[in-house]
XYZ file of C-alpha atoms in Angstrom:
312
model
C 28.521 1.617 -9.615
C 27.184 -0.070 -12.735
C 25.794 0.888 -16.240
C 24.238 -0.914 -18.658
C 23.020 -0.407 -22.143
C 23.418 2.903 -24.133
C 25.939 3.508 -26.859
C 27.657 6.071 -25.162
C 28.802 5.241 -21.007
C 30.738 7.217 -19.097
C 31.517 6.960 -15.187
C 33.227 8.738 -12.895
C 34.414 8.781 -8.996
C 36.485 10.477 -6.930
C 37.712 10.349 -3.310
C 39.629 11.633 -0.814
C 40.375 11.415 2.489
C 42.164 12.502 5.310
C 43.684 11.509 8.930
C 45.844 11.593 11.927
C 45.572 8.533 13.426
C 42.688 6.931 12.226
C 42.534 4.365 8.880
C 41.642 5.212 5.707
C 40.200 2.793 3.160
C 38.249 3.411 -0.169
C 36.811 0.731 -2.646
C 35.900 2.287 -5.993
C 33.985 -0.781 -8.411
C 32.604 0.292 -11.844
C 31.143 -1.981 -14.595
C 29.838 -0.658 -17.758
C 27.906 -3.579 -19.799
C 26.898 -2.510 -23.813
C 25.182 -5.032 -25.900
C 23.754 -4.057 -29.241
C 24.165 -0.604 -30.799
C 27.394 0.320 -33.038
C 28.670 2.669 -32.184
C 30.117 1.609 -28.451
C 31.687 3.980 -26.358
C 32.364 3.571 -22.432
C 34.832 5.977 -20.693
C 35.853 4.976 -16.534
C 37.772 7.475 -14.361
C 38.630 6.355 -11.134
C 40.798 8.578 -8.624
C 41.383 7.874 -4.698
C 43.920 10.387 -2.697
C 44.582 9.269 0.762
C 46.671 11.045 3.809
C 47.139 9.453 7.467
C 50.406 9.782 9.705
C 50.128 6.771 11.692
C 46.878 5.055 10.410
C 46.997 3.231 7.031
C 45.936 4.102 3.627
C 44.198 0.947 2.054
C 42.966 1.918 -1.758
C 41.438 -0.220 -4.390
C 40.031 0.262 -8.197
C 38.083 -2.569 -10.057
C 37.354 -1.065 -13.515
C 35.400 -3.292 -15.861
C 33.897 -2.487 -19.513
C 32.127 -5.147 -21.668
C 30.789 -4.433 -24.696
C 29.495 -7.115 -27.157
C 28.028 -6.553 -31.142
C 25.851 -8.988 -32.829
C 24.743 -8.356 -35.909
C 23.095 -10.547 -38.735
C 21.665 -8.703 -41.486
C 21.811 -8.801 -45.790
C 23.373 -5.771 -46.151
C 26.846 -4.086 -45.509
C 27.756 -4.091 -41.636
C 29.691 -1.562 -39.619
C 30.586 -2.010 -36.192
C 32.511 0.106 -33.704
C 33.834 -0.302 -29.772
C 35.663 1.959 -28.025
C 36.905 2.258 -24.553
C 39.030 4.007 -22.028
C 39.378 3.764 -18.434
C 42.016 5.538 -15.705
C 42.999 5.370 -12.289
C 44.643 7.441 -9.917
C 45.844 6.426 -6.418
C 47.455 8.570 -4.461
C 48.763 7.773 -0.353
C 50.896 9.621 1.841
C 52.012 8.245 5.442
C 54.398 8.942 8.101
C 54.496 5.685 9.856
C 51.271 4.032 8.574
C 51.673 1.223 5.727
C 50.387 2.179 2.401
C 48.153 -0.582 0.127
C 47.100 -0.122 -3.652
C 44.759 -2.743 -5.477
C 44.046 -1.792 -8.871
C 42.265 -4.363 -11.538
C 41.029 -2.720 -14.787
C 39.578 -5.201 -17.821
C 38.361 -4.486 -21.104
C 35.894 -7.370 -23.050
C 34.966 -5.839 -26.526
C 33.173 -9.080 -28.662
C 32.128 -8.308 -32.411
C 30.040 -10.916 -34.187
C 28.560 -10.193 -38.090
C 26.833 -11.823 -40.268
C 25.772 -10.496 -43.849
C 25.918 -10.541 -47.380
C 27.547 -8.000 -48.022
C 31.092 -6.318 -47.059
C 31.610 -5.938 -43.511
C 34.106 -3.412 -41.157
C 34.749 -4.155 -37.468
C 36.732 -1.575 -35.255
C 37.847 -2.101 -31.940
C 39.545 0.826 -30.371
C 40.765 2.592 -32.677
C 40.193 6.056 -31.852
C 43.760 7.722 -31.020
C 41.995 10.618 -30.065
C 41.077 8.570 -26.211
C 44.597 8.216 -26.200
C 45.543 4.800 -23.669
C 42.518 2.728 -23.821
C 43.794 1.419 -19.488
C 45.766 4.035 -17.752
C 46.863 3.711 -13.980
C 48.975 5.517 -12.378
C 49.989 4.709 -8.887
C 52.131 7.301 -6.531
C 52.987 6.257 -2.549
C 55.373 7.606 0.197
C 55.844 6.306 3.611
C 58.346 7.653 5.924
C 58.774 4.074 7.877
C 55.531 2.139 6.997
C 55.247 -0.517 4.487
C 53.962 -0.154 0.578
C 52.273 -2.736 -1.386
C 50.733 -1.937 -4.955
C 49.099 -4.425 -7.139
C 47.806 -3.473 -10.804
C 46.623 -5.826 -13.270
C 45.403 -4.248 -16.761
C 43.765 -6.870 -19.314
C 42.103 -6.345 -22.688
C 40.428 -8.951 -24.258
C 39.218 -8.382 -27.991
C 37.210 -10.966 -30.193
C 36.222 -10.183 -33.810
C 34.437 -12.521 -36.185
C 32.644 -12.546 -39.614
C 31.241 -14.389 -41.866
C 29.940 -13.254 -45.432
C 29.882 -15.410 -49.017
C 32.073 -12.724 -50.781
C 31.494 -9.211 -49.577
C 34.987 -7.902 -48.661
C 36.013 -7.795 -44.620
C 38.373 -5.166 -43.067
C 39.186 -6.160 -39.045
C 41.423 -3.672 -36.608
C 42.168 -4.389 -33.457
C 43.827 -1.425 -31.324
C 45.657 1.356 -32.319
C 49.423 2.632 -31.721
C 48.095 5.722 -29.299
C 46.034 3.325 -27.357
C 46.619 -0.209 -25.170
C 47.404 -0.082 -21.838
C 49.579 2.382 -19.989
C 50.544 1.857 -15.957
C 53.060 3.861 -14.057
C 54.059 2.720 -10.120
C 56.279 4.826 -8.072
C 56.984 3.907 -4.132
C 58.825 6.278 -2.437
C 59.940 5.455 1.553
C 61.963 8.322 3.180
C 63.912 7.174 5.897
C 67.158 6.870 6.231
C 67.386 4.510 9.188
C 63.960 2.973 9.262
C 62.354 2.535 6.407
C 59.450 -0.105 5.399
C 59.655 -2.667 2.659
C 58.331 -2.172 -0.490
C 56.334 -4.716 -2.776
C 55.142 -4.148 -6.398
C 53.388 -6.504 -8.678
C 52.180 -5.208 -12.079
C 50.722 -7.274 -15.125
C 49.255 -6.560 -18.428
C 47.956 -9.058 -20.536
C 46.331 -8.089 -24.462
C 44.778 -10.529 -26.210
C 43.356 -9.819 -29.863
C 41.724 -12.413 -31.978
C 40.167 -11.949 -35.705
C 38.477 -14.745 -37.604
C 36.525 -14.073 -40.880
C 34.702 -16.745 -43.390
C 34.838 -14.850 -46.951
C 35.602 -15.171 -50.821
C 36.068 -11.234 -50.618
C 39.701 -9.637 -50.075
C 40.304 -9.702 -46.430
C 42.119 -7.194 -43.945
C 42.954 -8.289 -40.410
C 45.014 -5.333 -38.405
C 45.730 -5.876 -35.081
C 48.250 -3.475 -32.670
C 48.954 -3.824 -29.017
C 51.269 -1.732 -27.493
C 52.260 -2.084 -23.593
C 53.990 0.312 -21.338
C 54.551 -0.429 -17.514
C 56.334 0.820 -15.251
C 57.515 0.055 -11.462
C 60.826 2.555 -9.705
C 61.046 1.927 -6.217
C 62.815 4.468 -4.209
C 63.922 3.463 -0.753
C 63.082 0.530 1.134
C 65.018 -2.582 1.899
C 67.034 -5.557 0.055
C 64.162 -7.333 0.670
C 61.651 -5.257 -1.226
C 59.403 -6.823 -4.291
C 59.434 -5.485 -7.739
C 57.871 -7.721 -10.680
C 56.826 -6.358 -13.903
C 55.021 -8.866 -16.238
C 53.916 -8.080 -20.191
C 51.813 -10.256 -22.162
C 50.624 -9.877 -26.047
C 48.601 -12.660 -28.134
C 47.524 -11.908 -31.479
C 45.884 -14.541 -33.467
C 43.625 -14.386 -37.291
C 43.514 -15.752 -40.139
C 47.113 -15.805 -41.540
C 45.482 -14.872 -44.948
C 47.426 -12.501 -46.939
C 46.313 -8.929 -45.539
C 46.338 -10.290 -41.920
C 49.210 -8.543 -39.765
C 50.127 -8.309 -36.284
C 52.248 -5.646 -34.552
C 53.007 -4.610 -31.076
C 55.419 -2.619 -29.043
C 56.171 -3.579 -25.392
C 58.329 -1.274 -22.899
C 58.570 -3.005 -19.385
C 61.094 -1.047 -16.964
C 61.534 -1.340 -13.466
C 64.864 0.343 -10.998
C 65.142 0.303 -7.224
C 67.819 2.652 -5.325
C 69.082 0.383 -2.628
C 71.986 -1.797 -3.042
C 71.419 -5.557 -3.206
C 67.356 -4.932 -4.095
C 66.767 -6.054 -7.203
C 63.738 -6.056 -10.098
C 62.702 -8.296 -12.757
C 60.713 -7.759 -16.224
C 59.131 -10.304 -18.015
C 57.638 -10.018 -21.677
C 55.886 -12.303 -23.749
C 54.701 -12.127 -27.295
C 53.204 -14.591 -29.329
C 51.872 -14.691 -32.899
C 49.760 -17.299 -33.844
C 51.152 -19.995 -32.140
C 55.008 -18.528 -32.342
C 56.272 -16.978 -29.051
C 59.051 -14.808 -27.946
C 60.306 -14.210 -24.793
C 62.052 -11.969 -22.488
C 63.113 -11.490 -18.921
C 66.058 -9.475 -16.831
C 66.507 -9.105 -13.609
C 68.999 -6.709 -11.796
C 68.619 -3.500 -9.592
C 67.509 -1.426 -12.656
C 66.108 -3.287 -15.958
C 64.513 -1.304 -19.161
C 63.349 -2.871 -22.059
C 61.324 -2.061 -25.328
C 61.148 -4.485 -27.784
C 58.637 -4.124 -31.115
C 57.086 -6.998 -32.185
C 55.580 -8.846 -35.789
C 54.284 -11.761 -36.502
C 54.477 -13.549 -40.268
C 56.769 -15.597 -41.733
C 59.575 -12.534 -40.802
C 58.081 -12.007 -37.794
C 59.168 -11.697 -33.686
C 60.790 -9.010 -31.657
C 63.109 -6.576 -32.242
C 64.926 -4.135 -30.209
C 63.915 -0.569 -30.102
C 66.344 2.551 -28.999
């Protein structure tokens, strides 16, 4: 299902199915595509419920939004890009194995020229709330559970102007990306292995040529997301955060973002991991744990004081 064009986008699918015996499997593929136009909005809702005994559930999402600004003109420029996209996957089993595939991606490209003062927004409407939601929900009695989710945003601003003052913003502290995971397997004597890989990679770039005071703002929070209940020592559980920021390093440039990776499994001798990565023009911090339950949430600066700290 694709769109293109239009300042305003929104899609939406939903399926479900049902079965005894049979297999169930469900591909839901969206692209939006906006070029030219401020304001830019594209909403995606994707939601796939699936219920077998002994067949398997096989789901998967592939979101994509890209929405590109180029503007050359002599007087001031504005330009705006919002977007928001969800998934839901829901699978229930009593013997059959349970697969989730979800890939959502956000590409939001400003370009202005002009000579005059110019503002360039990239999701910064709180009011969508988590610009990439997923949330991901499976039980099995004895069959095996796989997820995958990957959630990228990718966000580009640039402007040039001889002295007209420039204000960039890049994401907002309601917004980023949000993903939840939780496997469940029931029995006691039985029960399937469970595997889990989730990533989330942000990166936000502002460059601007000016004389004119300059104002580069960019926030990224992350918040993923994998409990496992059930399974085997030999189940999978790997949560992986990623935030670049990179501008200007002029005097109102800042960078900010908040990370919370957490991941827990139930049986004795399984055990998790959570990586996180943060870097600031050029300056990275790191972090990884692995045990049978690991939380972390860390906020983040860049700047001469910059790197991580630990929140509560």
């Amino acid at each position: 299902m694709d769109a293109t064009g239009g300042d305003k986008q929104k899609q939406r699918c939903k399926i479900t199915q049902h079965s005894k015996k049979g297999n169930n499997y469900a591909y839901v593929r969206v692209r939006t595509t906006q070029r030219g136009g401020s304001e830019q909005v594209a909403t995606q809702e994707a939601d796939i419920t699936q219920m077998s005994e002994t067949g398997h559930n096989t789901a998967k999402i592939t979101q994509t939004i890209q929405q590109t600004l180029d503007t050359f003109q002599t007087g001031a420029v504005s330009q705006s890009q919002n977007a928001r996209q969800s998934a839901t996957v829901s699978q229930t089993s009593t013997s059959g194995n349970n697969s989730s595939d979800v890939k959502q991606s956000q590409f939001q490209k400003e370009s202005a020229k002009s000579d005059g003062g110019i503002t360039q927004e990239q999701n910064t409407d709180s009011l969508l709330g988590r610009n990439v939601e997923a949330d991901v929900t499976q039980t099995s009695d004895t069959g095996n559970i796989t997820s995958s989710l990957q959630q990228v945003i990718t966000q580009d601003q640039d402007a040039d102007t001889p002295a007209g003052d420039v204000i960039q913003t890049e994401g907002n502290f309601s917004g980023g990306l949000d993903g939840t995971v939780l496997q469940t397997t029931t029995s006691l004597t039985s029960p399937g292995v469970i595997h889990s890989t989730a990533t989330q990679d942000e990166d936000q770039t502002q460059h601007a040529d000016t004389t004119g005071a300059l104002t580069q703002t960019k926030i990224g929070p992350e918040f993923c997301c994998a409990e496992q209940n059930g399974g085997t020592t030999a189940n999978v559980n790997t949560v992986s955060q990623s935030s670049v920021q990179t501008d200007d390093e002029a005097l109102g440039s800042t960078q900010s973002s908040e990370q919370t990776g957490n991941c827990s499994q139930t049986v004795p001798g399984a055990e998790c991991t959570v990586n996180q990565t943060y870097t600031a023009n050029g300056e990275t911090d790191s972090f990884s744990e692995t045990g049978q339950a690991v939380f972390n949430n860390r906020f983040c600066n860049g700047g001469v004081e910059g790197g991580c700290f630990e929140g509560e």
